[in-house]
Amino acid sequence: MKNSINNILNWYFRRNSLPYWCIFLIDGLVLFISGLVSYWMFSSWAELSQQIVGVMNSLVVYVLVSIIGTRVFHTYAGIVRYSSFVDLQRVAYANTLSLALSIGLHLLMYSAPHSSFVPLHTRHLIVMYVLATLLMWGVRVIVKSLYDLTTIDVRAARVLIFGVTADAIGMAKNIRSQRPRKYLVKGFIAATTRYKHNRLLGERVYSMEDDLRETIYTQRIEAVLVSPQLVNEFRSNQDLQNVIIGMGVRIYMALGTKEVSSEGNLLTEEDYDGYQLKEVSVEDLLPRNEIKVDMETVGELLNGKRILITGAAGSIGSEMVRQIATYQPASMMLIDQAESPEHDIRLMMEQDFPNIESKTIVTSICHEGRMDKIFKEFRPDYVFHAAAYKHVPMMEDNPSEAVLNNIYGTKVVADMSVRYGVKKFVMISTDKAVNPTNVMGCSKRICEIYVQALDRTLKLQKWSKRSEQPVTQFVTTRFGNVLGSNGSVIPLFKEQIRKGGPVTVTDEKIVRYFMLIPEACKLVLEAGTKGNGGEIFVFDMGQPVKIADLAARMIKLSGAKNVEIKYTGLREGEKLYEEVLNDKETTKPTFHEKIRIAKVREYEYDQVKKEVEELVEISKRYDNMATVRKMKEIVPEFKSNNSVYEELDKEKLKIVKIQEG
């Protein structure tokens, strides 16, 4: 008996279980019965019995006429168990057309009466088609409801959908059509109170003012799905996120939707993967808006050009490689001193971009002779300079290496760019260069000063000579932390949570700006290719994030229990608040709302060159205090924080007081 039931259900769930002709026969039978009922309603059983043959003959004709309506509106094409509102509309349209044709036929039959037919009056026809429409709707609704009830998986997660947009409704329809069903929609969360207590697809709409905690508890909600149209709005609503995460409810974001077709093109489990519905990570919940970049123009500028990238195997550099390669440059020269990551880049280029000529070279940008040979042979059009030591505590302990790699290496690459006629040099800097409190930040500020002064002197030389010969343009881009970069705080927290804690945060008040690596690289490419040289572009990093809150949220999202947050104190050179200098008082607008130009002090190139060369020579002696002292002379705003080099600031202050007093 059980096998028989399973066989019937398996047949019923197959797409070919109800072919088109079966649907037509069912609808024809419904129309025929409706005609008999309508005739009886305006007569009597006795009269119907006397005229039964003629009435049935007439109904057969009307049913045949209805074929025209069904053909025009394809009412037989839908699979009954997947019926939607669109299918019900088509039934109504088809029956309306059939009614009009039947009334016309009725007039013809009256003008040419035949004993075999009993023409139905207009009132009979109207009632017949109204009743038939209602019955056809009822059949479809009942079949769909039975199907939904028999295919609900007891393991399906009970969910709420954030949003009452078309995307949210489409998402709910797709979820209901999926077999086996992974989710059971129990309601919607509206971003405003406008739809409060309304219903969508039979489920209640809750506003954020409602007690969602009680709703989640009573409805046994296991997950919240976020509509693609409202991802940014959801990210910015920290209160709602806290409620959901605090209740132990998972959050999924849908990056795209597909509408179920009533033509029979149904959403399969494979199609559902096209939804890109994934459980959120903490990166997905950081408050930020989508950044749109004119990549078409960027692509036109890079297409067919020779591109050289330093630091090509790093977090930023490798993403730059991927993005630039999509625009079909003529060739790419990829330089990094880290052998294994550079090997990975080589494999990636061979696999993903086999048609692009590329060379991966393991070397240091500080090797002047090697860099000269590379530039001389490759003759790049664009140089993207991403090579740098970036870890604050490491550079605080190794200031000489920060100078040699970051500053001297930048000078070597910049000088080679001028020598070999590079069109544009784009340097990637950091927000830590603004009012630096550590060696790493100061080293990047000195790099900014050098390339900006070099750009200025080249322009002055060109102007004084009245030359039309193009000169290298030097552009600097400055931004904060990027999500997922090597050594960043989020991978560290994930590893600490995995091990059971504690999660270490330096200070309860510390905040940082964050941006996705692909977004940062897109802004670098747009600023770099559209800049005219000499600018320091700063990026709008959105809202700062409190690191302690970030850690707490990651712990809750992981579902880990008894993981503590431990405050370890600020590290050497670290400050509570990073600056990117992107406010309107200290920046100028540009071609992109997220990119501004920093107003900074200009330096004379000859003086900068002399100071940098002296600094490099001092660093070669590996005298940390002497090296940092010289850095502070070049960048007077460099004030060490929580560092042994604070003694130099005190020493300088004493000298100033003596001079003043």
Short mmCIF file of C-alpha atoms in Angstrom, two decimals, residues 161-640:
data_model
loop_
_atom_site.label_atom_id
_atom_site.label_comp_id
_atom_site.label_asym_id
_atom_site.label_seq_id
_atom_site.Cartn_x
_atom_site.Cartn_y
_atom_site.Cartn_z
CA ILE A 161 12.08 37.91 4.58
CA PHE A 162 13.41 41.43 5.07
CA GLY A 163 11.64 43.66 2.56
CA VAL A 164 8.29 44.02 0.83
CA THR A 165 9.79 44.82 -2.57
CA ALA A 166 9.21 42.98 -5.83
CA ASP A 167 12.48 41.14 -5.21
CA ALA A 168 11.29 40.00 -1.79
CA ILE A 169 7.99 38.72 -3.20
CA GLY A 170 9.84 36.99 -6.05
CA MET A 171 12.15 35.40 -3.49
CA ALA A 172 9.17 34.10 -1.49
CA LYS A 173 7.55 32.66 -4.65
CA ASN A 174 10.76 30.93 -5.62
CA ILE A 175 11.17 29.47 -2.15
CA ARG A 176 7.64 28.08 -2.25
CA SER A 177 8.26 26.55 -5.66
CA GLN A 178 11.50 24.84 -4.68
CA ARG A 179 11.35 21.08 -4.19
CA PRO A 180 12.36 19.84 -1.72
CA ARG A 181 11.63 23.03 0.15
CA LYS A 182 14.56 24.38 2.17
CA TYR A 183 12.73 27.32 3.72
CA LEU A 184 9.23 27.98 5.01
CA VAL A 185 8.27 31.66 4.75
CA LYS A 186 6.43 32.79 7.89
CA GLY A 187 6.29 36.52 7.21
CA PHE A 188 7.99 39.68 5.98
CA ILE A 189 9.83 42.49 7.77
CA ALA A 190 9.04 45.94 6.36
CA ALA A 191 11.68 48.66 6.42
CA THR A 192 8.95 51.22 7.26
CA THR A 193 5.62 51.21 9.12
CA ARG A 194 3.73 51.78 5.86
CA TYR A 195 2.95 48.07 5.42
CA LYS A 196 2.57 47.25 9.11
CA HIS A 197 0.12 44.37 9.75
CA ASN A 198 -0.61 43.94 6.03
CA ARG A 199 -0.28 40.54 4.40
CA LEU A 200 1.80 39.37 1.44
CA LEU A 201 1.21 35.96 -0.12
CA GLY A 202 -0.96 35.19 2.89
CA GLU A 203 1.79 35.93 5.42
CA ARG A 204 1.90 38.83 7.87
CA VAL A 205 4.12 41.88 7.36
CA TYR A 206 5.93 42.99 10.52
CA SER A 207 7.42 46.44 10.99
CA MET A 208 10.68 47.02 12.80
CA GLU A 209 8.68 48.74 15.53
CA ASP A 210 6.98 45.43 16.35
CA ASP A 211 8.49 43.27 19.03
CA LEU A 212 10.48 41.10 16.65
CA ARG A 213 11.99 39.17 19.53
CA GLU A 214 8.53 37.85 20.45
CA THR A 215 7.72 37.13 16.80
CA ILE A 216 10.97 35.22 16.32
CA TYR A 217 10.28 33.25 19.51
CA THR A 218 6.61 32.42 18.89
CA GLN A 219 7.06 31.65 15.18
CA ARG A 220 10.23 29.64 15.88
CA ILE A 221 12.12 31.63 13.24
CA GLU A 222 15.49 30.15 12.31
CA ALA A 223 16.70 32.59 9.65
CA VAL A 224 16.10 35.98 8.06
CA LEU A 225 16.55 36.35 4.29
CA VAL A 226 17.47 39.82 3.01
CA SER A 227 16.00 41.08 -0.26
CA PRO A 228 18.70 42.09 -2.80
CA GLN A 229 17.16 45.55 -3.17
CA LEU A 230 17.52 46.25 0.55
CA VAL A 231 21.00 44.94 1.32
CA ASN A 232 22.42 48.42 1.99
CA GLU A 233 19.42 49.36 4.13
CA PHE A 234 19.82 46.19 6.14
CA ARG A 235 23.55 46.83 6.63
CA SER A 236 22.83 50.28 8.04
CA ASN A 237 20.20 49.03 10.50
CA GLN A 238 22.41 47.93 13.38
CA ASP A 239 19.48 47.71 15.83
CA LEU A 240 17.65 45.15 13.67
CA GLN A 241 20.84 43.15 13.20
CA ASN A 242 21.44 43.11 16.95
CA VAL A 243 17.93 41.73 17.57
CA ILE A 244 18.32 39.00 14.95
CA ILE A 245 21.84 37.99 15.95
CA GLY A 246 20.98 38.22 19.64
CA MET A 247 18.14 35.71 19.15
CA GLY A 248 20.54 33.26 17.53
CA VAL A 249 18.85 33.62 14.13
CA ARG A 250 20.97 33.20 11.00
CA ILE A 251 21.01 35.84 8.29
CA TYR A 252 21.17 35.14 4.56
CA MET A 253 21.63 37.67 1.79
CA ALA A 254 20.30 37.02 -1.71
CA LEU A 255 22.48 38.63 -4.36
CA GLY A 256 19.99 37.96 -7.18
CA THR A 257 16.54 36.53 -7.84
CA LYS A 258 14.74 34.51 -10.49
CA GLU A 259 11.03 34.63 -11.15
CA VAL A 260 9.14 31.38 -11.56
CA SER A 261 7.67 31.07 -15.04
CA SER A 262 4.09 29.93 -15.37
CA GLU A 263 5.01 28.50 -18.76
CA GLY A 264 6.49 25.49 -17.02
CA ASN A 265 10.08 26.76 -16.74
CA LEU A 266 10.24 25.97 -13.06
CA LEU A 267 12.86 26.85 -10.51
CA THR A 268 14.89 23.72 -9.83
CA GLU A 269 17.33 23.15 -7.00
CA GLU A 270 20.14 24.03 -9.40
CA ASP A 271 18.37 27.26 -10.34
CA TYR A 272 18.05 28.10 -6.68
CA ASP A 273 21.83 28.20 -6.47
CA GLY A 274 21.61 31.09 -8.97
CA TYR A 275 19.99 33.01 -6.15
CA GLN A 276 23.47 33.20 -4.57
CA LEU A 277 21.74 32.99 -1.23
CA LYS A 278 24.51 32.73 1.34
CA GLU A 279 24.84 33.04 5.07
CA VAL A 280 26.31 36.42 5.93
CA SER A 281 29.74 36.98 7.34
CA VAL A 282 30.62 39.98 9.45
CA GLU A 283 31.99 41.69 6.33
CA ASP A 284 28.51 41.61 4.80
CA LEU A 285 27.05 43.43 7.80
CA LEU A 286 29.49 46.31 8.02
CA PRO A 287 27.66 49.61 7.39
CA ARG A 288 28.68 50.64 3.87
CA ASN A 289 27.00 51.51 0.61
CA GLU A 290 27.74 49.94 -2.74
CA ILE A 291 30.44 51.83 -4.64
CA LYS A 292 29.83 52.31 -8.35
CA VAL A 293 32.83 53.02 -10.55
CA ASP A 294 33.06 53.96 -14.23
CA MET A 295 35.03 50.85 -15.11
CA GLU A 296 34.18 51.14 -18.81
CA THR A 297 36.34 54.26 -19.15
CA VAL A 298 39.05 52.67 -17.02
CA GLY A 299 39.03 49.64 -19.30
CA GLU A 300 39.41 51.78 -22.41
CA LEU A 301 42.49 53.46 -20.93
CA LEU A 302 44.16 50.19 -19.91
CA ASN A 303 43.25 48.12 -22.95
CA GLY A 304 46.29 47.32 -25.09
CA LYS A 305 48.73 48.98 -22.65
CA ARG A 306 51.82 47.59 -20.94
CA ILE A 307 51.15 47.40 -17.19
CA LEU A 308 53.72 46.97 -14.42
CA ILE A 309 52.50 46.14 -10.89
CA THR A 310 54.75 46.01 -7.82
CA GLY A 311 53.59 44.03 -4.81
CA ALA A 312 51.59 41.96 -7.30
CA ALA A 313 51.20 39.00 -4.94
CA GLY A 314 49.81 40.98 -2.00
CA SER A 315 46.18 41.46 -1.02
CA ILE A 316 45.75 44.68 -2.99
CA GLY A 317 48.26 43.88 -5.71
CA SER A 318 46.75 40.51 -6.61
CA GLU A 319 43.27 42.02 -6.90
CA MET A 320 44.72 44.78 -9.10
CA VAL A 321 46.20 42.07 -11.31
CA ARG A 322 42.83 40.33 -11.68
CA GLN A 323 40.88 43.50 -12.40
CA ILE A 324 43.39 44.94 -14.88
CA ALA A 325 43.75 41.62 -16.71
CA THR A 326 40.03 41.65 -17.56
CA TYR A 327 40.60 44.72 -19.77
CA GLN A 328 43.03 42.92 -22.06
CA PRO A 329 46.27 44.88 -21.60
CA ALA A 330 48.99 44.19 -24.15
CA SER A 331 51.25 42.69 -21.48
CA MET A 332 51.74 42.65 -17.72
CA MET A 333 54.90 42.70 -15.59
CA LEU A 334 54.14 41.39 -12.09
CA ILE A 335 56.78 41.97 -9.42
CA ASP A 336 56.93 40.74 -5.82
CA GLN A 337 59.64 39.50 -3.47
CA ALA A 338 57.43 36.81 -1.88
CA GLU A 339 58.18 33.65 -3.88
CA SER A 340 55.22 31.38 -2.99
CA PRO A 341 52.46 34.03 -3.37
CA GLU A 342 54.10 35.15 -6.61
CA HIS A 343 53.97 31.56 -7.85
CA ASP A 344 50.24 31.55 -7.10
CA ILE A 345 49.83 34.67 -9.23
CA ARG A 346 51.68 33.00 -12.08
CA LEU A 347 49.35 29.97 -11.92
CA MET A 348 46.31 32.25 -11.75
CA MET A 349 47.39 34.14 -14.88
CA GLU A 350 48.07 30.91 -16.76
CA GLN A 351 44.67 29.50 -15.84
CA ASP A 352 42.38 32.54 -15.94
CA PHE A 353 44.10 34.81 -18.47
CA PRO A 354 46.11 32.55 -20.80
CA ASN A 355 45.80 34.99 -23.72
CA ILE A 356 47.55 37.84 -21.88
CA GLU A 357 51.31 37.99 -22.06
CA SER A 358 52.52 38.21 -18.47
CA LYS A 359 55.79 37.83 -16.60
CA THR A 360 56.08 37.14 -12.88
CA ILE A 361 59.39 38.25 -11.40
CA VAL A 362 60.65 37.59 -7.88
CA THR A 363 62.77 40.53 -6.79
CA SER A 364 62.90 43.47 -4.43
CA ILE A 365 62.04 46.95 -5.69
CA CYS A 366 65.11 48.11 -3.77
CA HIS A 367 67.42 46.39 -6.28
CA GLU A 368 68.05 49.41 -8.47
CA GLY A 369 70.04 47.59 -11.14
CA ARG A 370 67.39 44.88 -11.48
CA MET A 371 64.58 47.42 -11.68
CA ASP A 372 66.47 49.42 -14.31
CA LYS A 373 66.81 46.32 -16.49
CA ILE A 374 63.10 45.46 -16.07
CA PHE A 375 61.96 48.97 -17.01
CA LYS A 376 64.38 49.21 -19.92
CA GLU A 377 63.17 45.94 -21.46
CA PHE A 378 59.45 46.16 -20.62
CA ARG A 379 58.83 49.92 -21.13
CA PRO A 380 55.55 50.07 -19.17
CA ASP A 381 52.80 52.57 -19.95
CA TYR A 382 51.27 52.36 -16.46
CA VAL A 383 52.91 51.52 -13.14
CA PHE A 384 50.75 50.54 -10.16
CA HIS A 385 52.95 50.62 -7.07
CA ALA A 386 51.47 48.44 -4.32
CA ALA A 387 54.68 47.04 -2.83
CA ALA A 388 55.18 48.05 0.81
CA TYR A 389 55.72 46.78 4.32
CA LYS A 390 52.42 47.56 6.04
CA HIS A 391 52.27 46.02 9.53
CA VAL A 392 52.53 48.76 12.14
CA PRO A 393 54.14 46.81 15.03
CA MET A 394 56.68 45.15 12.70
CA MET A 395 57.79 48.45 11.20
CA GLU A 396 57.92 50.05 14.65
CA ASP A 397 60.52 47.43 15.52
CA ASN A 398 62.29 47.67 12.13
CA PRO A 399 62.30 51.32 11.03
CA SER A 400 65.35 50.88 8.81
CA GLU A 401 63.57 48.22 6.78
CA ALA A 402 60.51 50.49 6.51
CA VAL A 403 62.73 53.21 5.06
CA LEU A 404 64.63 50.95 2.69
CA ASN A 405 61.63 49.05 1.34
CA ASN A 406 58.85 51.63 1.47
CA ILE A 407 60.72 54.89 0.85
CA TYR A 408 63.84 53.91 -1.08
CA GLY A 409 61.92 51.26 -3.05
CA THR A 410 59.32 53.86 -4.02
CA LYS A 411 62.07 56.29 -5.06
CA VAL A 412 63.67 53.63 -7.26
CA VAL A 413 60.41 52.73 -9.02
CA ALA A 414 59.39 56.41 -9.39
CA ASP A 415 62.80 57.42 -10.81
CA MET A 416 62.71 54.52 -13.29
CA SER A 417 59.23 55.58 -14.37
CA VAL A 418 60.57 59.02 -15.28
CA ARG A 419 63.70 57.63 -16.95
CA TYR A 420 61.75 55.27 -19.21
CA GLY A 421 58.78 57.47 -20.06
CA VAL A 422 56.00 55.81 -18.09
CA LYS A 423 52.71 57.55 -18.80
CA LYS A 424 51.30 57.29 -15.29
CA PHE A 425 52.58 56.13 -11.92
CA VAL A 426 49.90 55.23 -9.35
CA MET A 427 51.03 54.78 -5.76
CA ILE A 428 48.87 53.08 -3.15
CA SER A 429 49.18 54.78 0.24
CA THR A 430 47.32 54.50 3.54
CA ASP A 431 45.22 56.52 5.96
CA LYS A 432 48.04 56.00 8.48
CA ALA A 433 50.03 58.59 6.51
CA VAL A 434 47.69 61.29 7.85
CA ASN A 435 49.23 62.84 10.99
CA PRO A 436 51.27 59.66 11.44
CA THR A 437 51.82 58.16 14.88
CA ASN A 438 53.96 55.24 13.73
CA VAL A 439 56.95 54.46 11.53
CA MET A 440 54.91 52.69 8.86
CA GLY A 441 52.51 55.61 8.43
CA CYS A 442 55.36 58.11 8.32
CA SER A 443 57.24 56.06 5.73
CA LYS A 444 54.18 56.16 3.46
CA ARG A 445 53.78 59.91 4.03
CA ILE A 446 57.39 60.43 2.90
CA CYS A 447 56.61 58.35 -0.20
CA GLU A 448 53.65 60.65 -0.90
CA ILE A 449 55.84 63.72 -0.47
CA TYR A 450 58.51 62.38 -2.82
CA VAL A 451 56.26 61.41 -5.73
CA GLN A 452 54.15 64.58 -5.39
CA ALA A 453 57.26 66.77 -5.42
CA LEU A 454 58.65 64.82 -8.38
CA ASP A 455 55.41 65.32 -10.30
CA ARG A 456 55.47 69.06 -9.56
CA THR A 457 59.06 69.56 -10.71
CA LEU A 458 58.44 67.60 -13.93
CA LYS A 459 55.48 69.85 -14.76
CA LEU A 460 57.52 72.99 -14.02
CA GLN A 461 60.37 71.76 -16.24
CA LYS A 462 57.96 71.01 -19.06
CA TRP A 463 56.35 74.44 -18.72
CA SER A 464 59.70 76.28 -18.61
CA LYS A 465 60.91 74.49 -21.74
CA ARG A 466 57.55 74.96 -23.49
CA SER A 467 57.82 71.28 -24.35
CA GLU A 468 55.02 69.21 -25.83
CA GLN A 469 56.76 66.01 -24.76
CA PRO A 470 54.55 64.13 -22.26
CA VAL A 471 55.95 63.62 -18.79
CA THR A 472 55.15 60.97 -16.20
CA GLN A 473 52.12 61.78 -14.06
CA PHE A 474 52.32 60.70 -10.41
CA VAL A 475 49.05 59.92 -8.66
CA THR A 476 48.64 58.83 -5.04
CA THR A 477 45.63 56.98 -3.65
CA ARG A 478 45.01 56.80 0.08
CA PHE A 479 42.52 54.58 1.91
CA GLY A 480 42.08 52.61 5.14
CA ASN A 481 41.79 48.96 6.05
CA VAL A 482 40.55 46.49 3.47
CA LEU A 483 38.45 43.51 4.46
CA GLY A 484 40.10 40.14 4.11
CA SER A 485 43.62 41.42 3.48
CA ASN A 486 46.57 39.41 4.75
CA GLY A 487 47.06 40.01 8.47
CA SER A 488 43.89 42.07 8.89
CA VAL A 489 41.84 41.90 12.07
CA ILE A 490 38.91 39.85 10.72
CA PRO A 491 40.90 36.71 9.74
CA LEU A 492 42.69 36.99 13.10
CA PHE A 493 39.40 37.11 15.00
CA LYS A 494 38.03 34.14 13.02
CA GLU A 495 41.04 32.04 13.95
CA GLN A 496 40.82 33.06 17.62
CA ILE A 497 37.09 32.20 17.71
CA ARG A 498 37.80 28.84 16.05
CA LYS A 499 40.27 28.05 18.83
CA GLY A 500 37.76 29.00 21.53
CA GLY A 501 39.11 32.46 22.32
CA PRO A 502 39.90 34.80 23.76
CA VAL A 503 39.44 37.36 21.01
CA THR A 504 42.07 40.05 21.53
CA VAL A 505 41.20 43.72 21.02
CA THR A 506 43.77 46.36 21.82
CA ASP A 507 41.37 48.95 23.25
CA GLU A 508 37.64 49.14 23.93
CA LYS A 509 37.38 52.49 22.14
CA ILE A 510 39.45 51.76 19.05
CA VAL A 511 37.68 52.29 15.69
CA ARG A 512 38.69 51.66 12.09
CA TYR A 513 37.40 52.28 8.57
CA PHE A 514 36.89 49.27 6.31
CA MET A 515 36.43 48.71 2.59
CA LEU A 516 36.22 45.61 0.42
CA ILE A 517 39.38 44.83 -1.54
CA PRO A 518 37.61 44.81 -4.96
CA GLU A 519 35.94 48.16 -4.20
CA ALA A 520 39.22 49.72 -3.09
CA CYS A 521 40.99 48.49 -6.23
CA LYS A 522 38.25 49.84 -8.49
CA LEU A 523 38.62 53.26 -6.89
CA VAL A 524 42.41 53.02 -7.28
CA LEU A 525 42.01 52.25 -10.98
CA GLU A 526 39.55 55.08 -11.58
CA ALA A 527 41.56 57.65 -9.60
CA GLY A 528 44.82 56.46 -11.12
CA THR A 529 43.71 56.49 -14.73
CA LYS A 530 41.68 59.72 -14.53
CA GLY A 531 44.06 61.72 -12.34
CA ASN A 532 46.20 64.41 -13.95
CA GLY A 533 49.22 63.92 -11.71
CA GLY A 534 50.25 65.47 -8.41
CA GLU A 535 47.01 64.59 -6.62
CA ILE A 536 46.61 62.63 -3.42
CA PHE A 537 43.22 60.99 -3.78
CA VAL A 538 41.43 59.98 -0.58
CA PHE A 539 38.50 57.59 -0.53
CA ASP A 540 35.25 57.91 1.37
CA MET A 541 35.50 54.89 3.63
CA GLY A 542 31.97 55.20 5.00
CA GLN A 543 31.24 54.88 8.70
CA PRO A 544 33.98 53.91 11.17
CA VAL A 545 33.53 50.57 12.92
CA LYS A 546 34.19 49.99 16.60
CA ILE A 547 36.53 47.00 16.74
CA ALA A 548 35.10 45.73 20.05
CA ASP A 549 31.61 45.66 18.50
CA LEU A 550 33.03 43.91 15.46
CA ALA A 551 34.56 41.21 17.65
CA ALA A 552 31.34 40.73 19.63
CA ARG A 553 29.31 40.42 16.45
CA MET A 554 31.70 37.87 14.97
CA ILE A 555 31.42 35.75 18.09
CA LYS A 556 27.60 35.81 17.91
CA LEU A 557 27.55 35.06 14.18
CA SER A 558 29.87 32.08 14.70
CA GLY A 559 27.51 30.55 17.24
CA ALA A 560 30.47 29.94 19.54
CA LYS A 561 29.78 29.83 23.27
CA ASN A 562 31.83 31.26 26.15
CA VAL A 563 34.30 33.11 23.91
CA GLU A 564 35.58 36.17 25.73
CA ILE A 565 36.98 39.47 24.46
CA LYS A 566 40.32 40.38 26.01
CA TYR A 567 41.68 43.94 25.88
CA THR A 568 45.45 43.95 25.50
CA GLY A 569 46.25 47.66 25.26
CA LEU A 570 47.32 49.75 22.29
CA ARG A 571 50.31 48.44 20.39
CA GLU A 572 53.35 50.54 19.60
CA GLY A 573 52.49 53.27 17.14
CA GLU A 574 48.78 52.47 17.19
CA LYS A 575 46.13 55.16 17.61
CA LEU A 576 42.48 54.96 18.54
CA TYR A 577 41.11 56.79 15.50
CA GLU A 578 42.45 56.62 11.95
CA GLU A 579 42.15 59.65 9.70
CA VAL A 580 41.71 59.63 5.93
CA LEU A 581 41.43 63.39 5.53
CA ASN A 582 38.22 63.15 3.50
CA ASP A 583 36.17 65.93 5.06
CA LYS A 584 35.17 68.85 2.83
CA GLU A 585 37.32 71.39 4.69
CA THR A 586 40.57 69.61 3.84
CA THR A 587 39.66 68.05 0.49
CA LYS A 588 38.35 69.00 -2.94
CA PRO A 589 35.71 67.12 -4.97
CA THR A 590 36.56 65.04 -8.04
CA PHE A 591 34.92 63.07 -10.83
CA HIS A 592 33.56 60.54 -8.28
CA GLU A 593 31.54 61.21 -5.13
CA LYS A 594 33.61 58.67 -3.18
CA ILE A 595 36.96 60.15 -4.26
CA ARG A 596 38.31 63.51 -3.09
CA ILE A 597 41.65 65.30 -3.41
CA ALA A 598 43.58 66.04 -0.22
CA LYS A 599 44.84 69.58 0.32
CA VAL A 600 48.37 69.01 1.57
CA ARG A 601 51.57 71.01 1.85
CA GLU A 602 53.73 71.08 -1.28
CA TYR A 603 57.49 70.46 -1.14
CA GLU A 604 60.43 71.42 -3.37
CA TYR A 605 61.77 68.35 -5.11
CA ASP A 606 65.49 69.12 -4.70
CA GLN A 607 65.10 69.51 -0.94
CA VAL A 608 62.94 66.39 -0.66
CA LYS A 609 65.40 64.36 -2.71
CA LYS A 610 68.28 65.47 -0.50
CA GLU A 611 66.38 64.66 2.70
CA VAL A 612 65.30 61.24 1.42
CA GLU A 613 68.83 60.31 0.35
CA GLU A 614 70.16 61.30 3.78
CA LEU A 615 67.43 59.23 5.45
CA VAL A 616 68.30 56.19 3.33
CA GLU A 617 71.97 56.45 4.24
CA ILE A 618 71.13 56.71 7.94
CA SER A 619 68.84 53.68 7.72
CA LYS A 620 71.65 51.59 6.26
CA ARG A 621 73.43 51.93 9.63
CA TYR A 622 70.41 50.30 11.31
CA ASP A 623 70.37 52.90 14.07
CA ASN A 624 66.68 52.96 14.95
CA MET A 625 66.69 56.21 16.92
CA ALA A 626 68.72 58.08 14.31
CA THR A 627 66.48 56.77 11.52
CA VAL A 628 63.25 57.79 13.23
CA ARG A 629 64.71 61.16 14.25
CA LYS A 630 65.38 61.94 10.59
CA MET A 631 61.86 60.81 9.63
CA LYS A 632 60.44 63.26 12.17
CA GLU A 633 62.52 66.05 10.62
CA ILE A 634 61.03 65.36 7.19
CA VAL A 635 57.48 64.95 8.55
CA PRO A 636 57.12 67.37 11.52
CA GLU A 637 53.56 66.18 12.23
CA PHE A 638 54.87 62.66 12.97
CA LYS A 639 54.22 62.21 16.70
CA SER A 640 54.92 58.74 18.05
#
